Amino acid sequence: MILPFLLMAASFQDTATLDASVAAFTGRPTGAEGGARAPVDARLRLATCPTVSLSWRTEQHDAVVVSCAGPAWRIFVPVIRPANAPAAIGPAFVPVIKAAPVVKRGDPIVIEAGTEGFSISREGVAMGDAPPGGRFMVKVDDTRTPVQAIAVEAGRATLPGWSN
């Protein structure tokens, strides 16, 4: 015997209501300067929310965050920035320039830490490479576990939280 399948209508958040909420929040209609770039995608299947919360994603007002506390979900709705809006701070792409390591694996290292009137130092062997200010592990002879250190210059390091 074949049983008929029962289709249950799932309850999803109405995206048109979200569009209206975003338009009310921004004070501009969808597609207008200062309003949402496009309507919320109607294919989204968000659980129905009794009360949505709206806020700006950043101080530049580049997107509206629409969220629901229960059931938990959130979406970001991009906003068309006005022509007179200040540009985002900093360049969009910052190239990463790696500094040459001053400490290389196998180098003998002196780890120093101290303040005015007090200092302590230990000798060890670097377990990895590190540029100035970079962290690396040091094997100290009389301990089983290595110690984390910050490279200062060739052959010298300090402990995290200490400066020389």
Coordinates of N, CA, C and O in Angstrom, one line a residue:
M1 N 0.8 -1.2 0.0 CA 0.0 0.0 0.0 C 0.9 1.2 0.0 O 1.8 1.3 0.8
I2 N 0.6 2.2 -0.8 CA 1.4 3.4 -0.9 C 0.6 4.5 -0.1 O -0.5 4.8 -0.4
L3 N 1.4 5.1 0.8 CA 0.8 6.2 1.6 C 1.0 7.5 0.9 O 2.1 7.8 0.4
P4 N 0.0 8.4 0.8 CA 0.3 9.7 0.2 C 1.1 10.6 1.1 O 1.1 10.5 2.3
F5 N 2.0 11.4 0.4 CA 2.9 12.3 1.2 C 2.1 13.5 1.6 O 1.3 14.0 0.8
L6 N 2.3 13.9 2.8 CA 1.6 15.1 3.3 C 2.6 16.2 3.2 O 3.7 16.1 3.8
L7 N 2.3 17.2 2.5 CA 3.1 18.4 2.5 C 2.7 19.4 3.5 O 1.5 19.8 3.5
M8 N 3.6 19.8 4.3 CA 3.3 20.7 5.4 C 3.8 22.1 4.9 O 5.0 22.2 4.5
A9 N 3.1 23.1 5.0 CA 3.5 24.4 4.7 C 4.5 24.9 5.7 O 4.1 25.1 6.9
A10 N 5.7 25.2 5.4 CA 6.7 25.7 6.3 C 6.5 27.2 6.4 O 6.1 27.9 5.5
S11 N 6.7 27.7 7.6 CA 6.5 29.1 7.9 C 7.9 29.8 7.8 O 8.8 29.5 8.6
F12 N 8.0 30.7 6.8 CA 9.3 31.4 6.6 C 9.0 32.9 6.7 O 7.9 33.4 6.5
Q13 N 10.1 33.6 7.1 CA 10.0 35.1 7.2 C 9.7 35.7 5.8 O 10.3 35.3 4.8
D14 N 8.8 36.6 5.8 CA 8.4 37.3 4.5 C 9.5 38.3 4.2 O 9.8 39.3 5.0
T15 N 10.2 38.2 3.0 CA 11.3 39.1 2.7 C 10.8 40.4 2.3 O 11.6 41.4 2.4
A16 N 9.6 40.6 1.8 CA 9.0 41.9 1.5 C 8.9 42.7 2.8 O 9.1 43.9 2.8
T17 N 8.6 42.1 3.9 CA 8.5 42.8 5.2 C 9.9 43.3 5.6 O 10.0 44.4 6.1
L18 N 10.9 42.4 5.3 CA 12.3 42.8 5.7 C 12.7 44.0 4.8 O 13.3 44.9 5.3
D19 N 12.3 44.0 3.5 CA 12.6 45.1 2.7 C 12.0 46.4 3.2 O 12.6 47.5 3.2
A20 N 10.7 46.3 3.6 CA 10.0 47.5 4.2 C 10.7 48.0 5.4 O 10.8 49.2 5.7
S21 N 11.1 47.0 6.3 CA 11.8 47.4 7.5 C 13.1 48.1 7.3 O 13.5 49.1 7.9
V22 N 13.9 47.6 6.3 CA 15.2 48.2 5.9 C 14.9 49.6 5.4 O 15.7 50.6 5.7
A23 N 13.9 49.8 4.5 CA 13.6 51.1 3.9 C 13.2 52.1 5.0 O 13.6 53.2 5.0
A24 N 12.4 51.6 6.0 CA 12.1 52.5 7.1 C 13.3 52.9 8.0 O 13.4 54.0 8.4
F25 N 14.2 51.9 8.2 CA 15.4 52.1 9.0 C 16.3 53.2 8.3 O 16.8 54.1 9.0
T26 N 16.5 53.0 7.0 CA 17.5 53.9 6.3 C 16.8 55.2 5.9 O 17.5 56.2 5.7
G27 N 15.5 55.2 5.8 CA 14.8 56.4 5.4 C 14.8 56.6 3.9 O 14.4 57.6 3.4
R28 N 15.3 55.6 3.2 CA 15.3 55.7 1.7 C 14.8 54.4 1.1 O 15.0 53.3 1.7
P29 N 14.2 54.4 0.0 CA 13.7 53.2 -0.7 C 14.8 52.3 -1.3 O 15.9 52.8 -1.5
T30 N 14.5 51.1 -1.5 CA 15.4 50.1 -2.1 C 15.8 50.7 -3.5 O 15.0 51.1 -4.3
G31 N 17.1 50.7 -3.8 CA 17.6 51.1 -5.1 C 18.0 52.6 -5.1 O 18.6 53.0 -6.0
A32 N 17.6 53.4 -4.1 CA 17.9 54.8 -4.0 C 19.2 55.0 -3.2 O 19.6 54.2 -2.4
E33 N 19.9 56.1 -3.5 CA 21.1 56.4 -2.8 C 20.7 56.5 -1.3 O 19.8 57.2 -0.9
G34 N 21.5 55.8 -0.4 CA 21.2 55.7 1.0 C 20.3 54.6 1.4 O 20.2 54.3 2.6
G35 N 19.7 53.9 0.4 CA 18.8 52.8 0.7 C 19.5 51.5 0.3 O 20.6 51.5 -0.1
A36 N 18.8 50.4 0.5 CA 19.3 49.1 0.2 C 19.6 49.0 -1.3 O 18.9 49.5 -2.2
R37 N 20.7 48.3 -1.7 CA 21.1 48.2 -3.1 C 20.1 47.3 -3.8 O 19.9 47.6 -5.0
A38 N 19.6 46.3 -3.2 CA 18.6 45.4 -3.9 C 17.7 44.8 -2.8 O 18.0 44.9 -1.6
P39 N 16.6 44.3 -3.2 CA 15.7 43.7 -2.2 C 16.3 42.5 -1.6 O 17.2 41.9 -2.2
V40 N 15.9 42.1 -0.4 CA 16.4 40.9 0.2 C 16.0 39.7 -0.7 O 14.9 39.6 -1.2
D41 N 16.9 38.8 -0.9 CA 16.7 37.6 -1.8 C 15.5 36.8 -1.3 O 15.5 36.3 -0.2
A42 N 14.5 36.7 -2.2 CA 13.2 36.0 -1.8 C 13.5 34.5 -1.7 O 12.6 33.8 -1.1
R43 N 14.6 34.0 -2.1 CA 14.9 32.5 -2.0 C 15.3 32.2 -0.6 O 15.4 31.0 -0.2
L44 N 15.7 33.2 0.3 CA 16.1 32.9 1.6 C 14.9 32.2 2.4 O 13.8 32.7 2.3
R45 N 15.3 31.2 3.2 CA 14.3 30.5 4.0 C 14.6 30.7 5.4 O 15.2 29.9 6.1
L46 N 14.3 32.0 5.9 CA 14.6 32.3 7.3 C 13.4 32.0 8.2 O 12.3 32.2 7.7
A47 N 13.6 31.4 9.3 CA 12.6 31.1 10.2 C 11.8 32.4 10.6 O 12.4 33.5 10.7
T48 N 10.5 32.3 10.7 CA 9.7 33.5 11.1 C 10.1 34.1 12.4 O 10.3 33.4 13.4
C49 N 10.3 35.4 12.4 CA 10.7 36.1 13.6 C 9.6 37.0 14.0 O 9.1 37.8 13.2
P50 N 9.3 37.0 15.3 CA 8.2 37.9 15.8 C 8.7 39.4 15.8 O 7.9 40.3 15.5
T51 N 10.0 39.6 16.1 CA 10.5 41.0 16.1 C 11.9 41.0 15.6 O 12.8 40.4 16.2
V52 N 12.1 41.7 14.4 CA 13.5 41.8 13.9 C 14.1 43.0 14.5 O 13.5 44.0 14.8
S53 N 15.4 43.0 14.6 CA 16.2 44.1 15.1 C 17.1 44.6 13.9 O 17.7 43.8 13.2
L54 N 17.2 45.9 13.8 CA 18.0 46.5 12.7 C 19.0 47.4 13.3 O 18.8 48.1 14.3
S55 N 20.2 47.4 12.7 CA 21.3 48.2 13.1 C 22.3 48.4 12.0 O 22.3 47.7 11.0
W56 N 23.1 49.4 12.1 CA 24.2 49.7 11.0 C 25.3 48.7 11.3 O 25.7 48.5 12.5
R57 N 25.9 48.2 10.2 CA 27.0 47.2 10.4 C 28.3 48.0 10.8 O 29.0 47.5 11.7
T58 N 28.5 49.2 10.3 CA 29.7 50.0 10.7 C 29.2 51.5 10.8 O 28.1 51.8 10.4
E59 N 30.2 52.3 11.2 CA 29.9 53.7 11.3 C 29.8 54.4 9.9 O 29.2 55.4 9.8
Q60 N 30.3 53.7 8.9 CA 30.2 54.2 7.5 C 28.8 54.0 6.9 O 28.6 54.4 5.8
H61 N 28.0 53.3 7.6 CA 26.6 53.0 7.2 C 26.6 52.3 5.8 O 25.9 52.7 4.9
D62 N 27.4 51.3 5.7 CA 27.6 50.5 4.4 C 26.6 49.4 4.3 O 26.4 48.8 3.2
A63 N 26.0 48.9 5.4 CA 25.1 47.8 5.4 C 24.2 47.9 6.6 O 24.7 48.4 7.7
V64 N 23.0 47.3 6.5 CA 22.1 47.2 7.6 C 22.1 45.7 8.1 O 22.1 44.8 7.2
V65 N 22.3 45.5 9.4 CA 22.2 44.2 9.9 C 20.8 43.9 10.4 O 20.3 44.7 11.2
V66 N 20.1 42.9 9.8 CA 18.8 42.6 10.2 C 18.9 41.2 11.0 O 19.5 40.3 10.4
S67 N 18.5 41.2 12.2 CA 18.7 40.0 13.0 C 17.5 39.7 13.8 O 16.6 40.5 14.0
C68 N 17.5 38.4 14.2 CA 16.4 37.9 15.1 C 17.0 37.1 16.2 O 17.9 36.3 16.0
A69 N 16.5 37.4 17.4 CA 17.1 36.7 18.6 C 16.5 35.3 18.7 O 17.2 34.4 19.2
G70 N 15.3 35.1 18.4 CA 14.7 33.8 18.6 C 13.6 33.6 17.5 O 12.6 34.3 17.6
P71 N 13.9 32.7 16.6 CA 15.0 31.9 16.3 C 16.2 32.7 15.9 O 16.0 33.7 15.2
A72 N 17.4 32.3 16.2 CA 18.6 33.1 15.9 C 19.0 33.0 14.4 O 19.3 32.0 13.9
W73 N 19.0 34.2 13.8 CA 19.5 34.4 12.5 C 19.8 35.9 12.3 O 19.3 36.7 13.0
R74 N 20.7 36.2 11.3 CA 21.0 37.5 10.9 C 21.4 37.6 9.5 O 22.0 36.6 9.0
I75 N 21.1 38.7 8.8 CA 21.5 38.9 7.4 C 22.1 40.3 7.3 O 21.8 41.2 8.1
F76 N 22.9 40.6 6.3 CA 23.4 41.9 6.0 C 22.9 42.4 4.7 O 22.9 41.7 3.7
V77 N 22.3 43.6 4.7 CA 21.7 44.2 3.5 C 22.6 45.4 3.1 O 22.6 46.4 3.8
P78 N 23.3 45.2 2.0 CA 24.2 46.3 1.5 C 23.4 47.6 1.2 O 22.3 47.5 0.7
V79 N 24.0 48.7 1.4 CA 23.4 50.0 1.2 C 24.2 50.8 0.2 O 25.4 50.7 0.1
I80 N 23.5 51.5 -0.7 CA 24.1 52.4 -1.7 C 24.6 53.6 -1.0 O 23.8 54.4 -0.4
R81 N 25.9 53.8 -0.9 CA 26.5 54.9 -0.2 C 26.3 56.2 -1.0 O 26.5 56.3 -2.2
P82 N 25.9 57.3 -0.3 CA 25.8 58.6 -0.9 C 27.1 59.1 -1.5 O 28.2 58.7 -1.0
A83 N 27.0 59.9 -2.6 CA 28.2 60.4 -3.2 C 29.1 61.2 -2.3 O 30.3 61.2 -2.4
N84 N 28.5 61.9 -1.3 CA 29.2 62.8 -0.5 C 29.6 62.1 0.8 O 30.2 62.7 1.7
A85 N 29.4 60.8 0.9 CA 29.8 60.0 2.1 C 31.3 59.9 2.2 O 32.0 59.7 1.1
P86 N 31.9 60.0 3.4 CA 33.4 59.8 3.5 C 33.8 58.4 3.1 O 33.0 57.5 3.3
A87 N 34.9 58.3 2.4 CA 35.4 57.0 2.0 C 35.8 56.2 3.2 O 36.1 56.7 4.3
A88 N 35.8 54.9 3.1 CA 36.3 54.0 4.2 C 37.7 54.4 4.5 O 38.5 54.8 3.7
I89 N 38.0 54.2 5.8 CA 39.3 54.5 6.3 C 40.3 53.5 5.9 O 40.1 52.3 6.0
G90 N 41.4 53.9 5.3 CA 42.5 53.0 4.8 C 42.2 52.4 3.5 O 41.1 52.4 3.0
P91 N 43.3 51.9 2.8 CA 43.2 51.3 1.5 C 42.4 50.0 1.6 O 42.4 49.3 2.6
A92 N 41.8 49.6 0.5 CA 41.1 48.3 0.4 C 42.0 47.1 0.5 O 41.7 46.1 1.0
F93 N 43.3 47.3 0.0 CA 44.2 46.2 0.0 C 45.5 46.7 0.6 O 46.1 47.7 0.1
V94 N 46.1 46.0 1.6 CA 47.3 46.4 2.2 C 48.3 45.2 1.9 O 48.0 44.1 2.4
P95 N 49.3 45.4 1.2 CA 50.2 44.3 0.9 C 51.0 44.0 2.2 O 51.3 44.8 3.0
V96 N 51.2 42.7 2.4 CA 51.9 42.2 3.5 C 53.4 42.1 3.2 O 53.7 41.4 2.2
I97 N 54.2 42.8 3.9 CA 55.7 42.7 3.6 C 56.3 42.0 4.8 O 56.2 42.5 5.9
K98 N 56.9 40.9 4.5 CA 57.5 40.1 5.6 C 59.0 40.6 5.8 O 59.7 40.8 4.9
A99 N 59.3 40.8 7.1 CA 60.6 41.2 7.5 C 61.5 40.0 7.5 O 61.1 38.9 7.7
A100 N 62.8 40.2 7.2 CA 63.8 39.1 7.2 C 63.9 38.6 8.6 O 64.0 39.4 9.6
P101 N 64.0 37.3 8.8 CA 64.2 36.8 10.2 C 65.5 37.2 10.8 O 66.6 37.2 10.1
V102 N 65.5 37.6 12.0 CA 66.8 37.9 12.7 C 67.2 36.7 13.6 O 68.3 36.6 14.0
V103 N 66.2 35.8 13.8 CA 66.5 34.6 14.5 C 66.2 33.4 13.6 O 65.1 33.4 13.0
K104 N 67.1 32.5 13.5 CA 66.8 31.3 12.7 C 66.9 30.0 13.5 O 67.6 30.0 14.6
R105 N 66.2 29.0 13.1 CA 66.1 27.8 13.8 C 67.6 27.2 14.0 O 68.4 27.3 13.1
G106 N 67.8 26.8 15.3 CA 69.1 26.3 15.6 C 70.1 27.4 16.2 O 71.1 27.0 16.7
D107 N 69.7 28.7 16.1 CA 70.6 29.7 16.6 C 70.6 29.7 18.1 O 69.6 29.5 18.8
P108 N 71.8 30.0 18.7 CA 71.8 30.1 20.2 C 71.1 31.5 20.5 O 71.3 32.5 19.9
I109 N 70.3 31.5 21.6 CA 69.5 32.6 21.9 C 69.7 32.9 23.4 O 69.8 32.0 24.2
V110 N 69.7 34.2 23.7 CA 69.7 34.7 25.1 C 68.3 35.3 25.3 O 68.0 36.3 24.7
I111 N 67.5 34.8 26.2 CA 66.2 35.3 26.5 C 66.4 36.2 27.8 O 66.9 35.8 28.8
E112 N 66.0 37.5 27.6 CA 66.2 38.5 28.7 C 64.8 39.1 29.0 O 64.0 39.3 28.2
A113 N 64.6 39.3 30.3 CA 63.3 39.9 30.8 C 63.7 40.7 32.0 O 64.6 40.3 32.8
G114 N 63.1 41.8 32.2 CA 63.4 42.6 33.4 C 62.8 44.0 33.3 O 62.2 44.4 32.4
T115 N 63.0 44.7 34.4 CA 62.6 46.1 34.5 C 63.8 46.9 35.2 O 64.8 46.3 35.4
E116 N 63.6 48.1 35.5 CA 64.6 48.9 36.1 C 65.0 48.3 37.5 O 64.1 48.1 38.3
G117 N 66.2 47.9 37.6 CA 66.6 47.3 38.9 C 66.5 45.8 39.0 O 66.9 45.2 40.0
F118 N 66.0 45.2 38.0 CA 65.8 43.7 38.0 C 65.9 43.2 36.6 O 65.3 43.7 35.7
S119 N 66.6 42.1 36.4 CA 66.7 41.4 35.1 C 67.1 40.0 35.3 O 67.7 39.6 36.3
I120 N 66.6 39.2 34.4 CA 66.9 37.7 34.4 C 67.2 37.3 32.9 O 66.6 37.9 32.0
S121 N 68.1 36.4 32.7 CA 68.3 35.9 31.4 C 68.6 34.4 31.4 O 69.0 33.8 32.4
R122 N 68.2 33.8 30.3 CA 68.4 32.3 30.1 C 68.9 32.1 28.7 O 68.6 32.8 27.8
E123 N 69.7 31.0 28.6 CA 70.2 30.7 27.3 C 69.4 29.5 26.7 O 68.9 28.6 27.5
G124 N 69.3 29.4 25.4 CA 68.5 28.3 24.8 C 68.8 28.3 23.3 O 69.7 29.0 22.8
V125 N 68.1 27.4 22.6 CA 68.3 27.3 21.2 C 66.9 27.5 20.5 O 65.9 27.0 20.9
A126 N 66.9 28.3 19.4 CA 65.7 28.7 18.7 C 65.2 27.5 18.0 O 65.9 26.7 17.4
M127 N 63.8 27.2 18.1 CA 63.2 26.1 17.4 C 62.5 26.5 16.1 O 61.9 25.7 15.5
G128 N 62.6 27.8 15.8 CA 62.1 28.3 14.5 C 62.6 29.7 14.2 O 63.4 30.3 14.9
D129 N 62.2 30.2 13.0 CA 62.7 31.5 12.5 C 61.7 32.5 13.0 O 60.5 32.3 13.3
A130 N 62.2 33.8 13.2 CA 61.3 34.9 13.6 C 61.9 36.2 13.2 O 63.1 36.4 13.3
P131 N 61.1 37.1 12.7 CA 61.5 38.5 12.4 C 61.5 39.3 13.7 O 61.1 38.8 14.7
P132 N 62.1 40.5 13.6 CA 62.0 41.4 14.9 C 60.6 41.5 15.3 O 59.7 41.8 14.5
G133 N 60.3 41.3 16.6 CA 58.9 41.3 17.1 C 58.1 40.1 16.9 O 57.0 40.0 17.5
G134 N 58.7 39.1 16.2 CA 57.9 37.9 16.0 C 58.1 36.9 17.1 O 59.1 36.9 17.8
R135 N 57.1 36.0 17.3 CA 57.2 35.0 18.3 C 57.8 33.7 17.8 O 57.5 33.4 16.7
F136 N 58.5 33.0 18.7 CA 59.1 31.7 18.3 C 59.3 31.0 19.6 O 59.2 31.5 20.7
M137 N 59.5 29.7 19.4 CA 59.8 28.8 20.6 C 61.3 28.6 20.8 O 62.0 28.5 19.8
V138 N 61.7 28.5 22.1 CA 63.1 28.4 22.5 C 63.2 27.2 23.4 O 62.4 27.0 24.4
K139 N 64.1 26.3 23.1 CA 64.4 25.1 23.9 C 65.4 25.5 24.9 O 66.6 25.8 24.5
V140 N 65.0 25.5 26.2 CA 66.0 25.8 27.2 C 66.5 24.5 27.8 O 65.6 23.6 28.0
D141 N 67.8 24.3 28.0 CA 68.4 23.0 28.3 C 67.7 22.2 29.4 O 67.5 21.1 29.3
D142 N 67.5 22.9 30.5 CA 67.0 22.1 31.7 C 65.5 22.0 31.8 O 65.0 21.6 32.9
T143 N 64.8 22.3 30.8 CA 63.3 22.2 30.9 C 62.8 21.3 29.7 O 63.5 21.2 28.7
R144 N 61.7 20.6 30.0 CA 61.2 19.7 29.0 C 60.4 20.4 27.9 O 60.5 20.1 26.7
T145 N 59.6 21.4 28.3 CA 58.8 22.1 27.4 C 59.5 23.4 26.9 O 60.2 24.1 27.7
P146 N 59.4 23.8 25.6 CA 60.0 25.0 25.1 C 59.3 26.2 25.7 O 58.2 26.2 26.2
V147 N 60.0 27.4 25.6 CA 59.5 28.6 26.1 C 59.2 29.5 24.9 O 60.0 29.6 24.0
Q148 N 58.1 30.3 25.0 CA 57.8 31.2 23.9 C 58.5 32.5 24.1 O 58.6 33.0 25.3
A149 N 59.1 33.0 23.1 CA 59.9 34.3 23.2 C 59.6 35.2 22.0 O 59.0 34.7 21.0
I150 N 60.0 36.4 22.1 CA 59.8 37.4 21.1 C 61.2 37.9 20.6 O 62.0 38.4 21.5
A151 N 61.4 37.8 19.3 CA 62.7 38.2 18.8 C 63.0 39.7 18.9 O 62.1 40.5 18.6
V152 N 64.2 40.0 19.4 CA 64.5 41.4 19.5 C 65.6 41.8 18.5 O 65.4 42.7 17.7
E153 N 66.6 41.0 18.4 CA 67.7 41.1 17.4 C 68.4 39.8 17.3 O 68.0 38.9 18.0
A154 N 69.3 39.7 16.4 CA 70.0 38.4 16.3 C 70.6 37.9 17.6 O 71.4 38.7 18.2
G155 N 70.2 36.7 18.0 CA 70.8 36.2 19.3 C 70.1 36.7 20.5 O 70.4 36.2 21.6
R156 N 69.2 37.6 20.4 CA 68.5 38.1 21.6 C 67.0 38.1 21.5 O 66.4 38.3 20.4
A157 N 66.3 37.8 22.6 CA 64.9 37.7 22.7 C 64.4 38.1 24.0 O 65.2 38.2 25.0
T158 N 63.1 38.3 24.2 CA 62.5 38.7 25.4 C 61.3 37.8 25.6 O 60.8 37.2 24.7
L159 N 60.7 37.8 26.8 CA 59.5 37.0 27.1 C 58.3 37.9 26.7 O 58.3 39.1 26.9
P160 N 57.2 37.3 26.3 CA 56.0 38.0 26.0 C 55.5 38.8 27.3 O 55.6 38.3 28.4
G161 N 55.2 40.0 27.1 CA 54.8 40.9 28.3 C 55.9 41.7 28.9 O 55.7 42.5 29.8
W162 N 57.1 41.5 28.4 CA 58.3 42.2 29.0 C 58.9 43.0 27.8 O 58.9 42.6 26.7
S163 N 59.4 44.1 28.1 CA 60.1 44.9 27.1 C 61.5 45.3 27.6 O 61.6 45.6 28.8
N164 N 62.5 45.4 26.8 CA 63.8 45.8 27.2 C 64.2 47.1 26.5 O 63.9 47.3 25.4

